[in-house]
Amino acid sequence: GFSMSIYNVTSRSIYLRWQKFSGASSYRVTATAVNTVGHSLLAHFSDVTLKGTLTSLIPNTIYAIQAEAIDKNGIILAETQIMQSTAPDIPVIDQAYSKLSNSITVEWRTVPGATSYLLTAQGGDSFIETVVTNSPGTVTGLKPATLYRITIRSVNSGGKSQPSPFRKAKTVLAAPILSVSSPSCDSIAVSWKAVYMAAGFSVSLMRSDGLGRMLKENTTNTSLIFTNLDPGTFYTIKAYAWNVNGIPGDDFTYNQRTSPNAPADVQVAFNSGALRAIVSWMPTEGALTYSVTASSGLLKLKCNTSSASCMVPSLQCGSEYYVSVTAYNDAGSSKPTDAVSLKTIPCAPVNISIEEDEPGHLLVSWSSVNFGHYYVVFVKSDDGLEVHCNTSHARCHFQSDCGFTYFISVFAYNKAGQSPLGDVFNYTTAPCCPSDFRAVFVSSDTVQVTWAPGRGAETYQTRAVGWSGVVLCNDTATACTLSALQCNTRYNVTVYSFSEARGSNTSCASKYVATAPCSPEIKNISKEAFSVISVHWQSNNEEATYIVTARGEAGLWHCTSSGNSCTLINLPCGSAFSVSAVARSPAGQSLPSFSVPLETAPCCPNDLNLTQVTQSVTNISWSVGMGAQTYETTLESPKGQAKCHTLQNYCLLGCITCSTNYTVSLKAISETGLTSSCTYKGYSSSACCPSGVKLYRLGNNDIRVYWRAADEMINYNTDLHGSKSNFTCISRSGLSHCDITEIPCGDVYTVVVSPVTDKGPKLTFCPKKIYS
C-alpha cells in the first residue's frame, strides 16, 4: 500500500511525492545512478512531509530511486522503488536572427541525450513555443518589426531542462501589399499602404519571360508608375521595405500584364441569309478576349470572343452599322479600332395586296422599301408549279385557274443580297364542281353519295329534294350519307363544292335517286299445324318481294312471297325464334320489320322409365325435353289415377294399386305455358305381397311358412337369411305354404315371402318376419 510518483524532472533535479504510510515517523529516499559508479544521493524527510526534491543530480542520467517508510524505532515499515531519467543539460544559444517578418531562427550547440528542443519566443503579451529536433530551429507566427526574448530547453524522455540564458532578436519589416494596374497599353501603376517601422521602399519591374532589362526604383512614397513598357506583356513586380538601419524586410511579388494594343486590319463579311456579320482582325499581343460593337443609331450589338473573329447576330434589315473592335486582357482594354461601315440587306416588302381584277388574272402590288434596288415576286400554286416576276416597279400580273390556291411571296434585293422572307400570302380561286358523281342506295331511308374531289374545294354540300322536303349534308370528305329520307320516294340529288375563301360553285349537275321500299309490318303469326307457322304482314309496295326470316339458336328458316303472307315449315320443337320481314325492289332492300317473338311447343322427352319403390309407390323418370320448364306425369287405370307436376325430370307417384295395368302420359310445359302432350307404352304394377305370414316348426331342422295369397295364380318365393346360411323356397301354383328343411338350429332368420316376377329382380319391399 506504499507508492511513490514523479511530478517534475529537470536536468539536475527530480521532484517526488508519496503516500502517507500508517505508523511511519520519517521517510528516507535514496537515488542511485544506474550507469555511474559511486554516485548516489540520500535524503530524509519527516512524517509530515509527503513531497521531496532530489538535487545535484547528473543531467541525462537514469536513477534508481527508492523510498522507505521508517517508524520511530528506525524499523523500515514499507518500501517502493521506481526508475527515472534526468533531463538533458541546459543548451546555450549561439545566435538568434530574423529573415522573415513572422519568424526568428535560432542556432545552438547540441546537448548530449536531447531528443528534441523547445524554442520559446516572448514579446509583450505574446508567448510562442515551437518543438524542433536539431539546430538551427525556427519560431514562426511572430509579428513583424517586433523585439522578442528567445530561450531554448533540451528535451528527452525524462523531461525538459531549465531554460537557457535568453537572447534578444527582432523580426524584420513586413512586405508592402501591392495594388497594381495598367492604365495604358505601355504603363503599369503600383501603389501600396504604409508599412510599420519602414524608412523606405524598393520596387523593381522586369518582363516575366526574362527579356529586356530590369527597372528599379527606391522611394519613400507609396506609389510608382513605370512607363514605356511593351503592350500586352507580362511583367513581374517585386517590392520590399527597409528600416532606419537599412535592413530589408519581406518582399512581395506580383505579376501584371499591360493592357493590349488595338487590333489591326478589321474585315467585315455579311451573311445576308442569316442577317449576321462575320468580323475578323489581326490578333494583338497579350489580348485574351475581343469585343466587337456594331452601332446603328441608338442600337448597339456586341459580340465577345477569345479568337480573332466573331459573329454579330440579329442585325436588322435595311440598316447601316458601324463596326469597331476592342481588345481586352486582365489588365484592361485597348482603344477601339476605327469604325467600318456595313449596309445590310433590304427588309421584306410590306402592304402586299392581291386582287383578281378579272377571271383568270391576278394583280400583286406592294410598298417600296429602303435599300431595295429591284423586286422579285414568286407565285407557287398548290400543285407545285411556280412562276416569278422580276421588276423595279411595285406590282406584277399573273394568270390563274379555278380551284387553285396560290402562295405569293415578294423579295427585295440590293448589293448585300436578298431581303428576308416576309409574309407569305395565299389566294384561292373558286372551287371546281365534283366529278364522277354517284348515288348508292344503303337502306330504305339512307343513300350514300360519292364523287371525285373538286379542285380547290374545302367542303361539300349534298342536297336531296323530294316531295316531302329537302335533306342537306355538309362534309369535308368526298362522300356523304343522306339519312332520314322517305322510303319508296324519288329524290333529286346535287353536290355543291365550297371554299372558305371563295364560297360555293352552284353550277354542278344533279341526279335522280329512288329509295328502297318501306319496311313491312307483321300483323299476325298463326300456328297452322305442328312445325307449320303462317306469317301475315301489310304490303306497301306492289313491285316488292317479301322475305320472312325466323332466327333462333336452332338456325334460320325462310319463306318468300310477293303477297302479304307466307308459311314457315319444319320448325323444331322447344325453340325460340325472332321473326322479321324485309321488302326488296329494283331500288334496293328495305330495313327489316320489327321482330315478333315466336316460340314452338316444347319437345317430348325421348326416354321414360318407371320403377316400383314400394307396393303403392312408383318412381317415374324421363330425359330432358327441349324447351320444357315443367312436366306433368299421369298413371291412369279403372281403379284410379296418380298424377305429379314437377320442375325436375323425375317424380314419385303414390296410391298405386298392385297387379294393375296403367296408361302412362306426360305433358311438357314451356316457360310461357306452351304444352306438348306425350304418350308412352302402358305400365303394369307388381303383384301384391301375401298377408298373414306365419312360421311352424316341423322338426328340429324343418319349418313351414304359411301365407294368405293375394292371387291363387301367382307363385311365391320364400327367402330365409341367417348368419350361417341362406335358404330359398318357391311354392307351386295354388299353394299357400312352403317347407324348408335341414335348417341349422340355434340361429336367427329373416323370412320374406314375395311374388315371383317373370321380369326384373325380386321384389324387396314385402314385409319381413324374424324366426329364431
Short mmCIF file of N, CA and C in Angstrom, two decimals, residues 68 116 289 416 463 588 734:
data_model
loop_
_atom_site.label_atom_id
_atom_site.label_comp_id
_atom_site.label_asym_id
_atom_site.label_seq_id
_atom_site.Cartn_x
_atom_site.Cartn_y
_atom_site.Cartn_z
N GLU A 68 11.60 4.72 1.57
CA GLU A 68 11.36 3.82 2.68
C GLU A 68 10.57 4.57 3.74
N SER A 116 14.85 16.31 -28.54
CA SER A 116 14.25 17.47 -29.20
C SER A 116 14.54 18.70 -28.36
N THR A 289 -9.23 38.45 -74.79
CA THR A 289 -10.54 38.44 -75.43
C THR A 289 -10.69 39.70 -76.28
N ALA A 416 -26.12 43.81 -101.03
CA ALA A 416 -25.86 42.92 -99.89
C ALA A 416 -26.57 41.58 -100.04
N ARG A 463 -77.36 17.95 -101.47
CA ARG A 463 -78.75 18.42 -101.30
C ARG A 463 -79.66 17.43 -102.01
N GLY A 588 -83.78 -1.29 -104.16
CA GLY A 588 -82.98 -1.76 -103.04
C GLY A 588 -83.81 -2.55 -102.05
N GLY A 734 -101.03 -72.31 -56.76
CA GLY A 734 -102.22 -72.66 -56.00
C GLY A 734 -101.91 -72.96 -54.56
#
